[in-house]
Short mmCIF file of C-alpha atoms in Angstrom, two decimals:
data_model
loop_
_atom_site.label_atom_id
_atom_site.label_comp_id
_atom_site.label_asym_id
_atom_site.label_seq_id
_atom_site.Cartn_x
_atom_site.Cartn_y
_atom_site.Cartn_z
CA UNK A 188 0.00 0.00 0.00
CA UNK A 189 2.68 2.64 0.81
CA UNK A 190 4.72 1.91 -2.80
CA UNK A 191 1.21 2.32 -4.26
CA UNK A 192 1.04 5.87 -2.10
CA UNK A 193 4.85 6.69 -3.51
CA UNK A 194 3.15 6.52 -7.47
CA UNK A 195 0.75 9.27 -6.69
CA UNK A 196 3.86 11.63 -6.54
CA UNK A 197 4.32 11.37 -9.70
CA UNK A 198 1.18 12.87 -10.60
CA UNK A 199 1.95 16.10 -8.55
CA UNK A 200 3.19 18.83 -10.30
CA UNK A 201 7.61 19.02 -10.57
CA UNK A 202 7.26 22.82 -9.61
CA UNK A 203 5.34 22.13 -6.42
CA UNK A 204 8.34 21.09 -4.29
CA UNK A 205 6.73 20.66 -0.48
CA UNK A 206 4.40 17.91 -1.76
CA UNK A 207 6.34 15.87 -3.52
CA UNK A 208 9.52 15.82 -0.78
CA UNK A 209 6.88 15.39 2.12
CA UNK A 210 4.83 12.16 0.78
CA UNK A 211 8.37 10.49 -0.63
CA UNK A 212 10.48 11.34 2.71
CA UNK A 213 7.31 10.33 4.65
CA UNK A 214 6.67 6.83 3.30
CA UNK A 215 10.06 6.28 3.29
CA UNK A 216 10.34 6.75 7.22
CA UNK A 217 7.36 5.07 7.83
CA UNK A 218 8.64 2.01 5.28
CA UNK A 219 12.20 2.11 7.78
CA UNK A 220 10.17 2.27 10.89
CA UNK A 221 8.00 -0.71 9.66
CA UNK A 222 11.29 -2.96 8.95
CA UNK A 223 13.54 -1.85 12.52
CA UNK A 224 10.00 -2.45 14.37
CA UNK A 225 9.75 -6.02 12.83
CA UNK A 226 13.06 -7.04 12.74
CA UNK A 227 13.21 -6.55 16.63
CA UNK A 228 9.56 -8.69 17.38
CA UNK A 229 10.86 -11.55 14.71
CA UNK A 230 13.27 -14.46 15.89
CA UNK A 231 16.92 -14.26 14.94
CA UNK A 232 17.81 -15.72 11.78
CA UNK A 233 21.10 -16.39 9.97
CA UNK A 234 18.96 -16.10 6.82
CA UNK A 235 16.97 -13.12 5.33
CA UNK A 236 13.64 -13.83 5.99
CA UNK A 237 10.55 -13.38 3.65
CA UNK A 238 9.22 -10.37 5.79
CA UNK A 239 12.32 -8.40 5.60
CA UNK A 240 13.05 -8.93 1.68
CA UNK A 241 9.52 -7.38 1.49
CA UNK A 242 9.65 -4.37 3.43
CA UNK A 243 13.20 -4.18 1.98
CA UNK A 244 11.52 -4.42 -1.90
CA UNK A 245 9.11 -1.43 -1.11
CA UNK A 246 11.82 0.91 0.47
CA UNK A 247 14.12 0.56 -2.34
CA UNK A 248 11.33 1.17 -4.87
CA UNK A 249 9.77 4.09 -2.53
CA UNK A 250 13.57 5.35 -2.22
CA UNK A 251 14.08 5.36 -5.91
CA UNK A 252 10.90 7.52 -6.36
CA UNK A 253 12.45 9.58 -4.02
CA UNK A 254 15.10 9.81 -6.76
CA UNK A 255 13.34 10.25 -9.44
CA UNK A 256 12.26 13.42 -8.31
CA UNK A 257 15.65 13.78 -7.60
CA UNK A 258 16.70 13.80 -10.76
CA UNK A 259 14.15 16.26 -11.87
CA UNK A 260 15.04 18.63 -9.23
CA UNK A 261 18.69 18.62 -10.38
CA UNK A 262 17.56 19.52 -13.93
CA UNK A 263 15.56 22.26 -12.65
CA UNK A 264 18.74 23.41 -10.65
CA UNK A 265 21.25 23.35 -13.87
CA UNK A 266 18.38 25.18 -15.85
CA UNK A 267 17.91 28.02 -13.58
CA UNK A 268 22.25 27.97 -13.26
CA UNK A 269 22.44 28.26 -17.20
CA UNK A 270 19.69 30.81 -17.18
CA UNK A 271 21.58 32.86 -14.76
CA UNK A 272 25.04 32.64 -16.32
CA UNK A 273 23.11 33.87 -19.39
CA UNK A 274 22.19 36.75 -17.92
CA UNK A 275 25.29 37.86 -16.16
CA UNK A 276 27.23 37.02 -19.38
CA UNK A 277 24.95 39.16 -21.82
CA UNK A 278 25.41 42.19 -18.51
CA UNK A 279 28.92 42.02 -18.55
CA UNK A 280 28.49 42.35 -22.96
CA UNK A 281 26.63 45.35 -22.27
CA UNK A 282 28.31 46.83 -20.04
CA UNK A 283 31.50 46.47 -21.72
CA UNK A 284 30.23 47.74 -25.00
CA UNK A 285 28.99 50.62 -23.36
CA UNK A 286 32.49 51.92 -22.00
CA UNK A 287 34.45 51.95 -25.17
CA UNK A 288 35.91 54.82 -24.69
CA UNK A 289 34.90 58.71 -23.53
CA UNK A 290 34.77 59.86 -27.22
CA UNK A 291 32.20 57.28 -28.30
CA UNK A 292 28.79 57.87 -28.59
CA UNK A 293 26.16 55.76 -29.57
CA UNK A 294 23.05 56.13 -31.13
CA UNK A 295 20.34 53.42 -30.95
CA UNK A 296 17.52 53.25 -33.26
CA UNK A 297 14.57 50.05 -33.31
CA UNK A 298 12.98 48.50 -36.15
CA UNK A 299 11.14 45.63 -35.61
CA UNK A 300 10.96 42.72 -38.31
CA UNK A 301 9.35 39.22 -38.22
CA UNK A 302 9.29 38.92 -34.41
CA UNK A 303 12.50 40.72 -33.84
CA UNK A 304 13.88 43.64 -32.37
CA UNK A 305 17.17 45.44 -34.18
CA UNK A 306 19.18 47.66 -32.78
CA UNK A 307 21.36 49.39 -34.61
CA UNK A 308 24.86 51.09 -33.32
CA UNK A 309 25.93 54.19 -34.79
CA UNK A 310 29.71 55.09 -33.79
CA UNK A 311 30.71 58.45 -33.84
CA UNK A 312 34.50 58.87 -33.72
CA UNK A 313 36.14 61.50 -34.91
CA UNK A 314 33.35 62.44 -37.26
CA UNK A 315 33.03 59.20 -38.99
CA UNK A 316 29.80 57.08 -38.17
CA UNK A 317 30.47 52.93 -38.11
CA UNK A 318 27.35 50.85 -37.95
CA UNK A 319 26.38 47.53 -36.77
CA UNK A 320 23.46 45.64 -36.32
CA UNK A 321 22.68 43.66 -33.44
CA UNK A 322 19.90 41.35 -33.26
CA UNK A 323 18.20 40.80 -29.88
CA UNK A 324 14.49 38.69 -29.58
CA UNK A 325 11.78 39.63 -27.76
CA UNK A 326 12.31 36.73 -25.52
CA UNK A 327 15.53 35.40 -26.19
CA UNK A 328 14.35 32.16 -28.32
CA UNK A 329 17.13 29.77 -26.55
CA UNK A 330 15.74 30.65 -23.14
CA UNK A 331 12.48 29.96 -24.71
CA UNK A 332 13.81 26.44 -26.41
CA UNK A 333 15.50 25.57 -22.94
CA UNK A 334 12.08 26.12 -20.97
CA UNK A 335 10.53 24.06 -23.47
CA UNK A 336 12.80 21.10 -23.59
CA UNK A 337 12.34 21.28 -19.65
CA UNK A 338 9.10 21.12 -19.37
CA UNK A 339 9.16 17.98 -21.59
CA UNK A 340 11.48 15.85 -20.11
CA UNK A 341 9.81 16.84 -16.62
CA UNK A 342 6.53 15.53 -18.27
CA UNK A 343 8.02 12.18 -20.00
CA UNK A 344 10.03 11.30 -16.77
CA UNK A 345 7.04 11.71 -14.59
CA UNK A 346 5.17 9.93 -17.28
CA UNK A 347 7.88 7.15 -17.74
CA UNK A 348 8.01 6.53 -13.99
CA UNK A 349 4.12 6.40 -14.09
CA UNK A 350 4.68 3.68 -16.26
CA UNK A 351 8.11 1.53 -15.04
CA UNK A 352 7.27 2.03 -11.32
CA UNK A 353 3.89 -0.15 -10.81
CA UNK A 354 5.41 -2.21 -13.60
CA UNK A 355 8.55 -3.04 -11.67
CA UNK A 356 5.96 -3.71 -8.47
CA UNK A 357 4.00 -6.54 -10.19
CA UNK A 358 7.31 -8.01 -11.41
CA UNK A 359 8.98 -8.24 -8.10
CA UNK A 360 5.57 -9.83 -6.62
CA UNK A 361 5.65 -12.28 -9.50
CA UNK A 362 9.21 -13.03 -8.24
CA UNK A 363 8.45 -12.53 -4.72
CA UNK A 364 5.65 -15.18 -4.96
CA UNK A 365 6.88 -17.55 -7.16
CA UNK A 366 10.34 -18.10 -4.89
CA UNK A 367 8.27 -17.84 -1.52
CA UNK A 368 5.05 -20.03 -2.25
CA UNK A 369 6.44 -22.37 -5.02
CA UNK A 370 10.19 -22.65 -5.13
CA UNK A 371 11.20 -22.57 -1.31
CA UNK A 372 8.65 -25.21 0.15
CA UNK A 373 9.82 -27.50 -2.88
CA UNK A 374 13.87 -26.91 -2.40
CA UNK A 375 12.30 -27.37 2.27
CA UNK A 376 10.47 -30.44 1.37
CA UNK A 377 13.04 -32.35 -0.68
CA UNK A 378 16.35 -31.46 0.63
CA UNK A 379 19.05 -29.11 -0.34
#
């Protein structure tokens, strides 16, 4: 029941942070508590027993929804980073283009075509004008691309994990089953 819990994480929103981190970090100290409480009231055994490999199963796949978030989250993180060095990069560009030199001046006109905004530099230095055009988007397009691209692999990894999680569940109960019920009382009844 609490792996089953863990899945509906991955229908909550990436962006809302508190949710996700409470449900995952709760059923995974519940899913500990569950297997130090039992392995105290069961007998000692040189073996792993049945009970443990269980609880054992649904904390590792409970933990690794807990890092599958993780992983989002760390995407998120480098996107904001690269946004940011973006930004500081094209300040410093403007800030060094803008002291050239005391006898510079510069004269910015706009035209905008298809989508974009032109600026245009005019030098004046000594009397002679130099031009140059400088192309700048309304919203720069590879911040645009970036945010995109996020957004997608936030929605195919929560949609993946929709997917592999519960599928990964009913294999390791097929397992789980088929080595407890049918495999084990055989290899007990007829020797090792």
């Amino acid at each position: 029941m609490f792996v089953m819990m863990s899945w509906v994480s991955f229908f909550v929103p990436p962006d809302i942070v508190p949710a996700r981190i409470v449900l995952l970090v709760t059923l995974c100290l519940v899913l500990i508590n569950m297997f130090n409480s039992t392995t105290t009231r069961i007998p000692v055994s040189n073996a792993v027993t049945a009970m443990e490999v269980w609880l054992l199963a649904c904390m590792l796949l409970v933990f690794l929804s807990l890092v599958e978030y993780a992983i989002i989250l760390r995407k998120i993180v480098i996107h904001q980073r690269n946004i940011e060095r973006r930004r500081r990069d094209q300040l410093k560009q403007r800030t060094s283009d803008s002291h050239n030199g005391p006898s510079l001046a510069l004269l910015l006109q706009k035209e905008e075509e298809n989508g974009e905004i032109h600026t245009k530099v005019a030098e004046l230095m000594n009397g002679s004008k130099k031009s140059k055009w400088r192309t700048k988007v309304k919203k720069n397009k590879c911040q645009i691309v970036s945010e995109a691209k996020l957004t997608q692999f936030k929605l195919s990894f929560d949609r993946a994990a929709t997917y592999v999680f519960p599928l990964m569940f009913i294999l390791f109960n097929i397992f789980y089953w088929t080595v407890y019920l049918i495999i084990m009382p055989h290899f007990i009844q007829y020797g090792k």
